[in-house]
Every structure is written in C-alpha cells, then in structure tokens.
Short mmCIF file of C-alpha atoms in Angstrom, two decimals:
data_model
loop_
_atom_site.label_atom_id
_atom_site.label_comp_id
_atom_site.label_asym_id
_atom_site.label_seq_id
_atom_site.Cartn_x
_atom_site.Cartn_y
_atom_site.Cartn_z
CA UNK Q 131 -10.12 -18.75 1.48
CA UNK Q 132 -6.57 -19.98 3.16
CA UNK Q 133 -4.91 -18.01 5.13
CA UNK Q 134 -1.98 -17.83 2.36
CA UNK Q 135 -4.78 -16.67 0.15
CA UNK Q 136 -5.87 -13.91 2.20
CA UNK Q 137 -2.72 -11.89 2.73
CA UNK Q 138 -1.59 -12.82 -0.96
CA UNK Q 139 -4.80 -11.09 -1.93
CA UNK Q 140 -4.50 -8.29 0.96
CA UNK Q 141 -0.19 -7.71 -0.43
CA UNK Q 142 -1.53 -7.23 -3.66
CA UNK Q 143 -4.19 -4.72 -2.91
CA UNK Q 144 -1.75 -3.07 -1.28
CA UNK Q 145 0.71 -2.59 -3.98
CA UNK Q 146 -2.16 -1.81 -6.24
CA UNK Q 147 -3.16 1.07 -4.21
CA UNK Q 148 0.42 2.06 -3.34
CA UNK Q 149 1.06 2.38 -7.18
CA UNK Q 150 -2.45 4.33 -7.99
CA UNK Q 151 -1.57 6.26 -5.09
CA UNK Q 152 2.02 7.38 -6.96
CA UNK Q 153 2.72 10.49 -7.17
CA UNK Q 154 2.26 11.92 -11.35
CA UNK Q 155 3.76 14.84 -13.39
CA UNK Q 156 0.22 16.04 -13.31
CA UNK Q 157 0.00 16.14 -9.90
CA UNK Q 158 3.90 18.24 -9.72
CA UNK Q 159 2.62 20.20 -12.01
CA UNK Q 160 -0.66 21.43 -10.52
CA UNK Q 161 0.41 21.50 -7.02
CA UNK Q 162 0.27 25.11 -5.17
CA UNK Q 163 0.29 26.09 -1.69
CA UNK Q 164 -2.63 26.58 0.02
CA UNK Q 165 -1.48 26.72 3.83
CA UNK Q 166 -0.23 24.77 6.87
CA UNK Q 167 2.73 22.28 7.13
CA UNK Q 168 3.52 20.25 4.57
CA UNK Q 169 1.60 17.01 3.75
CA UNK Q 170 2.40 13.65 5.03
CA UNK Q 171 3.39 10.94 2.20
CA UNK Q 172 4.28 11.76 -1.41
CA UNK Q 173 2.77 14.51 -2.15
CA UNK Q 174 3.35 16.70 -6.05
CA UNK Q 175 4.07 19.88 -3.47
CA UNK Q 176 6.54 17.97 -1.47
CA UNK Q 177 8.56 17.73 -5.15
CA UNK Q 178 8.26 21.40 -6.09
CA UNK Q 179 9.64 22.31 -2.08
CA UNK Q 180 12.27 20.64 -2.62
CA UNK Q 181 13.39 21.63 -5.82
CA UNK Q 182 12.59 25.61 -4.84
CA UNK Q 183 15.23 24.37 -1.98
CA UNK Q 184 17.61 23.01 -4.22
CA UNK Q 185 17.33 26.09 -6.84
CA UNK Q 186 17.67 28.25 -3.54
CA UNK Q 187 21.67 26.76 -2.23
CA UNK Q 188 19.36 24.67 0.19
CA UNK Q 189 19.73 21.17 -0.73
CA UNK Q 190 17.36 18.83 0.23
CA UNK Q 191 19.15 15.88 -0.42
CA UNK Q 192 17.59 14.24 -3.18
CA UNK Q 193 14.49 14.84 -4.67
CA UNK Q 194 11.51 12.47 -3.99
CA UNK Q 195 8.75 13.93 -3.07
CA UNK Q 196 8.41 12.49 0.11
CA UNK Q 197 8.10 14.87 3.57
CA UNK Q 198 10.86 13.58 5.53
CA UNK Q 199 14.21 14.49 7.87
CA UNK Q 200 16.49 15.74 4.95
CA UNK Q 201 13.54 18.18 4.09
CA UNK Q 202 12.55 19.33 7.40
CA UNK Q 203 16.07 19.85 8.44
CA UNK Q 204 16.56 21.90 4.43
CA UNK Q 205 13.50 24.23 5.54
CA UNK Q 206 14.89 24.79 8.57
CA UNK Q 207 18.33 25.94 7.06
CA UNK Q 208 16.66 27.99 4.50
CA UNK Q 209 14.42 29.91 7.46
CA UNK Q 210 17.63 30.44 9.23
CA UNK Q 211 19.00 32.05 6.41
CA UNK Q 212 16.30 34.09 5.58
CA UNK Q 213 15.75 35.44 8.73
CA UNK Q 214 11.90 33.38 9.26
CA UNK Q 215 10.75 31.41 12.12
CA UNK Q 216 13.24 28.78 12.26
CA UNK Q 217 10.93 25.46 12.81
CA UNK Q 218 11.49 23.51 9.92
CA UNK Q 219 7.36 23.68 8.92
CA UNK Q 220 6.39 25.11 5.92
CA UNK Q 221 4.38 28.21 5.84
CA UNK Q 222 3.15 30.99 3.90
CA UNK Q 223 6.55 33.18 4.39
CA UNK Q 224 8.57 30.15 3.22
CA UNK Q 225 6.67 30.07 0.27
CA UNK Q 226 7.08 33.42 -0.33
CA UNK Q 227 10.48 33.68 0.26
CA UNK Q 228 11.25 30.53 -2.17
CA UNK Q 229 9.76 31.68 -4.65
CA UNK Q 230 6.74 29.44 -5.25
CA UNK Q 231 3.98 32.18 -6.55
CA UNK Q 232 6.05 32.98 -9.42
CA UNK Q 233 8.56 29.28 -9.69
CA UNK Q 234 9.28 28.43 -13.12
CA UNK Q 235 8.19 24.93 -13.94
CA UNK Q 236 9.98 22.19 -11.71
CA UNK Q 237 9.75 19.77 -14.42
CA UNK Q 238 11.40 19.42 -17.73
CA UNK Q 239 11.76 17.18 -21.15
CA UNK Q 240 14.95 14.92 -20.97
CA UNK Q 241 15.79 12.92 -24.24
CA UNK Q 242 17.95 10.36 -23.62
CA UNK Q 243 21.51 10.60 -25.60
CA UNK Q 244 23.94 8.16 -27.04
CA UNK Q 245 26.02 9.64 -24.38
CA UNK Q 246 23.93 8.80 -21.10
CA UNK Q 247 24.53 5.22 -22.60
CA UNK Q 248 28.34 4.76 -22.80
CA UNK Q 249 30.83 3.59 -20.48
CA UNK Q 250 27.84 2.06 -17.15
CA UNK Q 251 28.90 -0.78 -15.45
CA UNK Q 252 27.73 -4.20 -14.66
CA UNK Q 253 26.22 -4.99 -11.09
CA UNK Q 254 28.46 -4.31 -8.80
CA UNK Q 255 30.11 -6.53 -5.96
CA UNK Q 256 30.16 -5.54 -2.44
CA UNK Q 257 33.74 -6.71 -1.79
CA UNK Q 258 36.60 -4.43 -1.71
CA UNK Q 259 38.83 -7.01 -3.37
CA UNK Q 260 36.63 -7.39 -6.26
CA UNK Q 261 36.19 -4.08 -6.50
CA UNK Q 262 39.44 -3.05 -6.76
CA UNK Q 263 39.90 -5.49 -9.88
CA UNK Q 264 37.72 -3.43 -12.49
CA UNK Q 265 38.81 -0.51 -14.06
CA UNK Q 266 35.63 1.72 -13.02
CA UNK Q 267 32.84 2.22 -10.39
CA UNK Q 268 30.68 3.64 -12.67
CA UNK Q 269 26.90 3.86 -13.04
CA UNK Q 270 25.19 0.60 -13.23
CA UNK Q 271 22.22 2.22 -15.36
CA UNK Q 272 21.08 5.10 -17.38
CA UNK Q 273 18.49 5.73 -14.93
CA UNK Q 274 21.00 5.74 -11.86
CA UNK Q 275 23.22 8.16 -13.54
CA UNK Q 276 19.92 10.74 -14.53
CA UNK Q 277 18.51 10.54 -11.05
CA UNK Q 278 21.70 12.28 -10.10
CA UNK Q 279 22.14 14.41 -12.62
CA UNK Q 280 18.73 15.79 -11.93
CA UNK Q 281 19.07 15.13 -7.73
CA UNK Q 282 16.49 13.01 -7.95
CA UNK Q 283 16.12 9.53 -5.92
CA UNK Q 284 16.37 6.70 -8.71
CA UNK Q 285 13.24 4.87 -7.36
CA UNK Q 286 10.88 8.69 -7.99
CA UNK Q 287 12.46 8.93 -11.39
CA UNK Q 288 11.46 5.46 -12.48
CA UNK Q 289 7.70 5.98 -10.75
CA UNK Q 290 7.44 9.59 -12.74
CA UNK Q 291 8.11 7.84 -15.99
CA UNK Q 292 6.36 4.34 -15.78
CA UNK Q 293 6.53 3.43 -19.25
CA UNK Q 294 10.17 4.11 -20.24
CA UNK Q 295 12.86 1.99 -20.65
CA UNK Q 296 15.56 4.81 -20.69
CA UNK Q 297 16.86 4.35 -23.80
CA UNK Q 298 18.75 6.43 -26.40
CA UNK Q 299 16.28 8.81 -28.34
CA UNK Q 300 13.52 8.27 -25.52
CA UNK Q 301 12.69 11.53 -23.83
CA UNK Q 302 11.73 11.50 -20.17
CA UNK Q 303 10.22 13.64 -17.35
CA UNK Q 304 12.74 14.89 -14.86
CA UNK Q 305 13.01 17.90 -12.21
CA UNK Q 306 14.78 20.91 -13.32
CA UNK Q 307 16.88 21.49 -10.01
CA UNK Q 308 18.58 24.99 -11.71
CA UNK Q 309 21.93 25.70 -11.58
CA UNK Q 310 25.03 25.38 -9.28
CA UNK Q 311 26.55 27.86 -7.05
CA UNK Q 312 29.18 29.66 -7.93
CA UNK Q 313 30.10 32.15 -5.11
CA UNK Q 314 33.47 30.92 -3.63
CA UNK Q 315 33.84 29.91 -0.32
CA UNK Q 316 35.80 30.83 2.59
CA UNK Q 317 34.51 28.92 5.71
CA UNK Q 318 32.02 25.57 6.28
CA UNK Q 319 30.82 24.19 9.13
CA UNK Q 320 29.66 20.78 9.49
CA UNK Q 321 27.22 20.14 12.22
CA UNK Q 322 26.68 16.95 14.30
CA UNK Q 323 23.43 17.42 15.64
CA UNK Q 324 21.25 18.69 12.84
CA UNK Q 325 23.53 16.89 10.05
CA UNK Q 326 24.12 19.88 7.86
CA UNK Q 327 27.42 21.10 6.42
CA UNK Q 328 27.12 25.52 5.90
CA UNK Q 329 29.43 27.38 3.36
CA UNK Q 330 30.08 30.70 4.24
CA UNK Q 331 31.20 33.70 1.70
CA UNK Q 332 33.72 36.03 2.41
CA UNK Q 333 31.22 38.35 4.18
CA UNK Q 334 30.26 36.16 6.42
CA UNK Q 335 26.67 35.23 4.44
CA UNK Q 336 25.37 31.50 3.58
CA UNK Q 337 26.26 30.61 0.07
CA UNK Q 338 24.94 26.82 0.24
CA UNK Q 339 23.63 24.44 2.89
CA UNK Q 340 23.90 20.65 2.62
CA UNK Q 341 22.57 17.68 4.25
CA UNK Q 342 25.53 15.29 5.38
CA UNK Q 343 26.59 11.91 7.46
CA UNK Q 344 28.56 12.22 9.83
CA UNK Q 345 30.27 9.36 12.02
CA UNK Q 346 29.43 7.57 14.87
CA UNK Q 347 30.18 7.24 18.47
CA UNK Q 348 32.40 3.86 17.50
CA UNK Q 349 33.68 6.26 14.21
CA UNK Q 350 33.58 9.66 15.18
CA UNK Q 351 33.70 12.44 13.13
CA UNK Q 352 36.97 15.08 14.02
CA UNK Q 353 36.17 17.66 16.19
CA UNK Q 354 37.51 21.22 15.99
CA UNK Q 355 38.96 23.18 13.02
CA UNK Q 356 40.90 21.89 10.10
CA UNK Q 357 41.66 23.22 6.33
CA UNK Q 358 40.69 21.96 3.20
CA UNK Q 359 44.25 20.77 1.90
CA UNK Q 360 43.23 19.78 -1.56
CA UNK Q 361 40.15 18.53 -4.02
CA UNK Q 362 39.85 15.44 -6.48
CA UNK Q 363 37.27 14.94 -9.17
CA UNK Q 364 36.55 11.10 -9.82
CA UNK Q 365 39.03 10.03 -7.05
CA UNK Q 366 40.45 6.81 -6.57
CA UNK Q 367 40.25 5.33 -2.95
CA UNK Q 368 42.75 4.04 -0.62
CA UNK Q 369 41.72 1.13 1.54
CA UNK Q 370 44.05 0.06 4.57
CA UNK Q 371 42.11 -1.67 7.49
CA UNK Q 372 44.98 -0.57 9.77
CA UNK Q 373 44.02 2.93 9.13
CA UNK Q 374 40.33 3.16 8.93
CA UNK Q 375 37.68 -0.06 9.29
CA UNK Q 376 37.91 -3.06 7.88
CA UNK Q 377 35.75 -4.36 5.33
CA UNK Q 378 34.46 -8.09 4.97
CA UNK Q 379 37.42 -10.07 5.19
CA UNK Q 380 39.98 -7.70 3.02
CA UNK Q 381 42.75 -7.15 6.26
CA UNK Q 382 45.60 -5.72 3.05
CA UNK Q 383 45.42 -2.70 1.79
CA UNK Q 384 43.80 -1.98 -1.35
CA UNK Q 385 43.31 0.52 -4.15
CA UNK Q 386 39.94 0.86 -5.22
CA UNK Q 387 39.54 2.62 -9.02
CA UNK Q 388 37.22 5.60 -9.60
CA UNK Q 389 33.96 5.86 -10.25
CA UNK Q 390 30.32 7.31 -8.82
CA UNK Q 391 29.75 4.22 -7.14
CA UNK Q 392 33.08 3.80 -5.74
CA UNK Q 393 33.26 4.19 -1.50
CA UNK Q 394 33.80 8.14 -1.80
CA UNK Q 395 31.33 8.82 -4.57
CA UNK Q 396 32.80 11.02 -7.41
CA UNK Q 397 34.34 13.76 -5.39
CA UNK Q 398 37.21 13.76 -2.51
CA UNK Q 399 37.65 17.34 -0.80
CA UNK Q 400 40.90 16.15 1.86
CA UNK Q 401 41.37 17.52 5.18
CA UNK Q 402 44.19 18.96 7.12
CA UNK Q 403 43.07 15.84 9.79
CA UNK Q 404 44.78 12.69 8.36
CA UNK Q 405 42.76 10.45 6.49
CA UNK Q 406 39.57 12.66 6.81
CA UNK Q 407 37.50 14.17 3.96
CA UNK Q 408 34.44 15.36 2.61
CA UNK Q 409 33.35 12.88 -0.24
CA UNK Q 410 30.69 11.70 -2.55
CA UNK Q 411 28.61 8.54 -1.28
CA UNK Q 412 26.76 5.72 -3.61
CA UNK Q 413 24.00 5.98 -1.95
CA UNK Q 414 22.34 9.26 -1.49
CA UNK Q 415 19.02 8.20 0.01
CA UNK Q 416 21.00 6.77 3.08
CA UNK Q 417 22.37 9.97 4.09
CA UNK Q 418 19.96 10.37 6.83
CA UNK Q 419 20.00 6.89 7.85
CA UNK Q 420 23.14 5.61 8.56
CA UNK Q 421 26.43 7.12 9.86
CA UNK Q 422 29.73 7.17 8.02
CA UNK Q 423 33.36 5.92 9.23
CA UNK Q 424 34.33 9.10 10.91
CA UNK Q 425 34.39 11.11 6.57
CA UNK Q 426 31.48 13.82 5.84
CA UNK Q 427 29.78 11.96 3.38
CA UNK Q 428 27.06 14.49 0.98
CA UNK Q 429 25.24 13.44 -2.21
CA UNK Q 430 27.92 13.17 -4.95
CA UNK Q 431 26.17 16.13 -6.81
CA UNK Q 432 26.35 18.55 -3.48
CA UNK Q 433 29.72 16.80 -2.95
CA UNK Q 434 30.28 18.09 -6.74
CA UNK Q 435 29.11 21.63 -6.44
CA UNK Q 436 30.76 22.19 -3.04
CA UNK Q 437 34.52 21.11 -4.76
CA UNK Q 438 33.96 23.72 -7.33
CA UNK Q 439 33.78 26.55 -4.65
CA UNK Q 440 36.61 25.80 -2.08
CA UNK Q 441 40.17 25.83 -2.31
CA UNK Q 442 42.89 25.17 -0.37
CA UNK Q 443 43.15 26.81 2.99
CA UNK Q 444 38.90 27.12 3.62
CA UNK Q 445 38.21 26.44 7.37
CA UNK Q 446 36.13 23.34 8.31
CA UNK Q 447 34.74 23.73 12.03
CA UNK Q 448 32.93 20.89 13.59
CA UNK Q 449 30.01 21.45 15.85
CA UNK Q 450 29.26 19.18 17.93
#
C-alpha cells in the first residue's frame, strides 16, 4: 500500500466514523442529565442545554450541540442570574433551575412552505462593489434561512436531517428554541472580557443575556456610556473607508442594499458614538472567533429580539 493509499484510506475512515459518530434526533431526544460537567464533543444533551438556555433569555449563540466558549460563557450568565455557583459547568442546580426534569420537547416537525422558498439569493460575492450592485443580501438557501429561524448552526441542521433536500412540502426536524422576550429594556451592558451584552429591566433585573464580538485592539470597541439613538429592521449599510476600514480594494464609498447576509446582518440598533452600533452579522458561528471593526456584532436573531425591546434613550455601558 502507497503512502497516498494509506492516508486516503485512513481520511476516509475518519469521515466515516465522524458521520456515524453524528449526533441524531434520537439521541436529543433521549438525552437526560445524569451528573457532572457537560460532555466533550457533540453530545444530544449539549443540544437540549442550549436550547433550555435559549428558552431561558440566555442565548447560547447558536444551537449545535457542541460544548464550547459561547456555551460555557451562556451557563455562566444564567448562574449569575440565578444566584448559583457562577463557574460556567453544568451541574445538578443548573439543571434544576433550567428546567430540564420537566422541559417540553426541544425538537419539533417543520414542513417546509412555498414561503421559505421565495425571494433567496444566488452565491454571494465577497466584494463590497459587487455587493452593492444587487438589490438584496438575502439568504442563499432554504436551509440557511431555517437554521436561523430556529438558532440553529446551518451545518447541525443539515446533519439532523440527512436525507432532505429542503424543499417545499418536505417536513424537517428542527429545535424548538420558544419564544422571544418581551420585557422592555432600560439599560445593557456589553462586556469585553467575557463577550456578553446584559439587558437590564426597569428594576434593575436581567431580562436577556447575549453572546457578542466585540473589536479589537487595532478596532476597538467604544468605551464608556452611550444611548441607543435609533433601530432599523433590514438596514441598508453605509460603506466609507475614510470612516471605518477598508475593504479589498473599494477606497469610495458605497451603499450596500439590505439583506441577512449583508455586513450588519438584518438588524442595526445606532449609537449615540458616531458610526457605532449593535448589528446583525452573516455569520453567527464566528462570533466567538473573530473580532469585529470596533460594532457589537450578535446573531441576527438575538440582534432581532434585542431591537424589539429598546428604544431610544436605553444606556449602553462598556466594560472593559
């Protein structure tokens, strides 16, 4: 056997196993918690955690199943809040207190509509310029635009339902996140180091908790208090590389159309700080992995449910 051979055969194993080793809607469905910390990998229990988080104002970012940073840093925002041990490991109180003895099912039937079908748009390019030529930054695929409506990563979604092809009339398995907050807001704070943004009620309690990217030490994020000035659903975005960054070689400013996909995601909350904002974000997987241009950047769902409780005039404090 060549060497070629050998790690051809040994790459395929792999994926072989990786893919037997997926986590199933069987395997969501029968999980329970037994004790200790949550396991390593994809795990069915991993899912159900995080969508107890989600149905509790904790988001976890999006759904996946895997143990990672979003969800340790979600536990240890939901401990905080209840008043447990905050150290971000799950436990028998945090089970408790989510929930999980008596959780409705964290998995529903989806059937695909004529609806989810309409108005998606064709690969997109990376350039600013080329972007800014279409009339929409929309959704490149059903199965992008469920995944979000369900806060689930795209990838998980596609792995839960193997054999679809997410089509009109073709109903799916997705996680059944509950519903959005609705208790308005009169304070957030948007911290550096654990990369969380907190909404505060009026009396002083935590309505919501959300994992965020922040900037950079090249991009920094503001620093102190500002004010939410105003909110826009399915914004448009303003390029100008004098402003900002500059992108590839666009150095002209440049107005990019709406759209999920677009460089703010679907929602722009504006701040009292010039060209600052909280905003949607293409990519919600990355949100722990990369740093933004200076913007809070949330999944475009959390992004979404936070523009529907602030108003003008809510405090933003950053903690650095």
């Amino acid at each position: 056997m060549t060497l070629r051979t050998l790690l051809s055969t040994t790459l395929l194993t792999f994926a072989a196993g990786a893919a037997m080793a997926a986590t199933t809607a069987q395997d969501i469905r029968s999980a329970n918690y037994e004790d200790g910390a949550l396991p390593e990998g994809q795990t069915g229990l991993a899912v159900t955690v995080q969508v107890l988080l989600d149905r509790a104002g904790i988001s976890p970012g999006v759904i996946d199943g895997w143990k990672g940073g979003m969800t340790e840093s979600a536990l240890r925002a939901f401990e905080e809040r209840e008043g447990l041990t905050v150290d971000g490991v799950m436990d028998a109180e945090v089970w408790q207190a989510l929930g999980g003895p008596d959780a409705a099912p964290v998995l529903q039937d989806y059937t695909i509509t004529a609806e989810d079908m309409q108005g998606l748009s064709d690969p997109l390019p990376e350039d600013y310029a080329k972007l800014a030529e279409l009339e929409r930054i929309g959704y490149t695929s059903v199965a992008e635009r469920l995944a979000e409506r369900f806060h689930m990563d795209e990838d998980f979604l596609k792995a839960l339902n193997p054999q679809a092809e997410f089509t009109e009339g073709e109903t799916i398995t997705v996680t059944d996140p509950g519903s959005d907050l609705e208790t308005a807001i009169e304070r957030i704070t948007v911290n550096a180091e654990t990369r969380r943004l907190t909404a505060y009620g009026p009396d002083g309690k935590v309505i919501g908790d959300y994992p965020v990217t922040v900037g950079s030490a090249q991009t920094p994020s503001p620093s102190g208090t500002h004010e939410v000035v105003a909110v826009a659903i399915d914004p448009t975005y303003s390029y100008n590389p004098d402003v900002n960054f500059q992108q590839g070689d666009n150095d002209a400013p440049l107005t990019l159309p709406p759209g999920p996909n677009g460089p703010v995601g679907s929602v722009w909350i504006d701040l009292s700080k010039p060209t600052y904002g909280i905003h949607g974000t293409a990519d919600p997987a990355s949100l722990f992995k990369e740093r933004s241009h200076g913007c809070v950047r949330m999944t475009n769902w959390d992004a979404q449910e936070l523009a529907h409780l602030v108003s003008p005039g809510v405090t933003v404090e950053f903690l650095q």
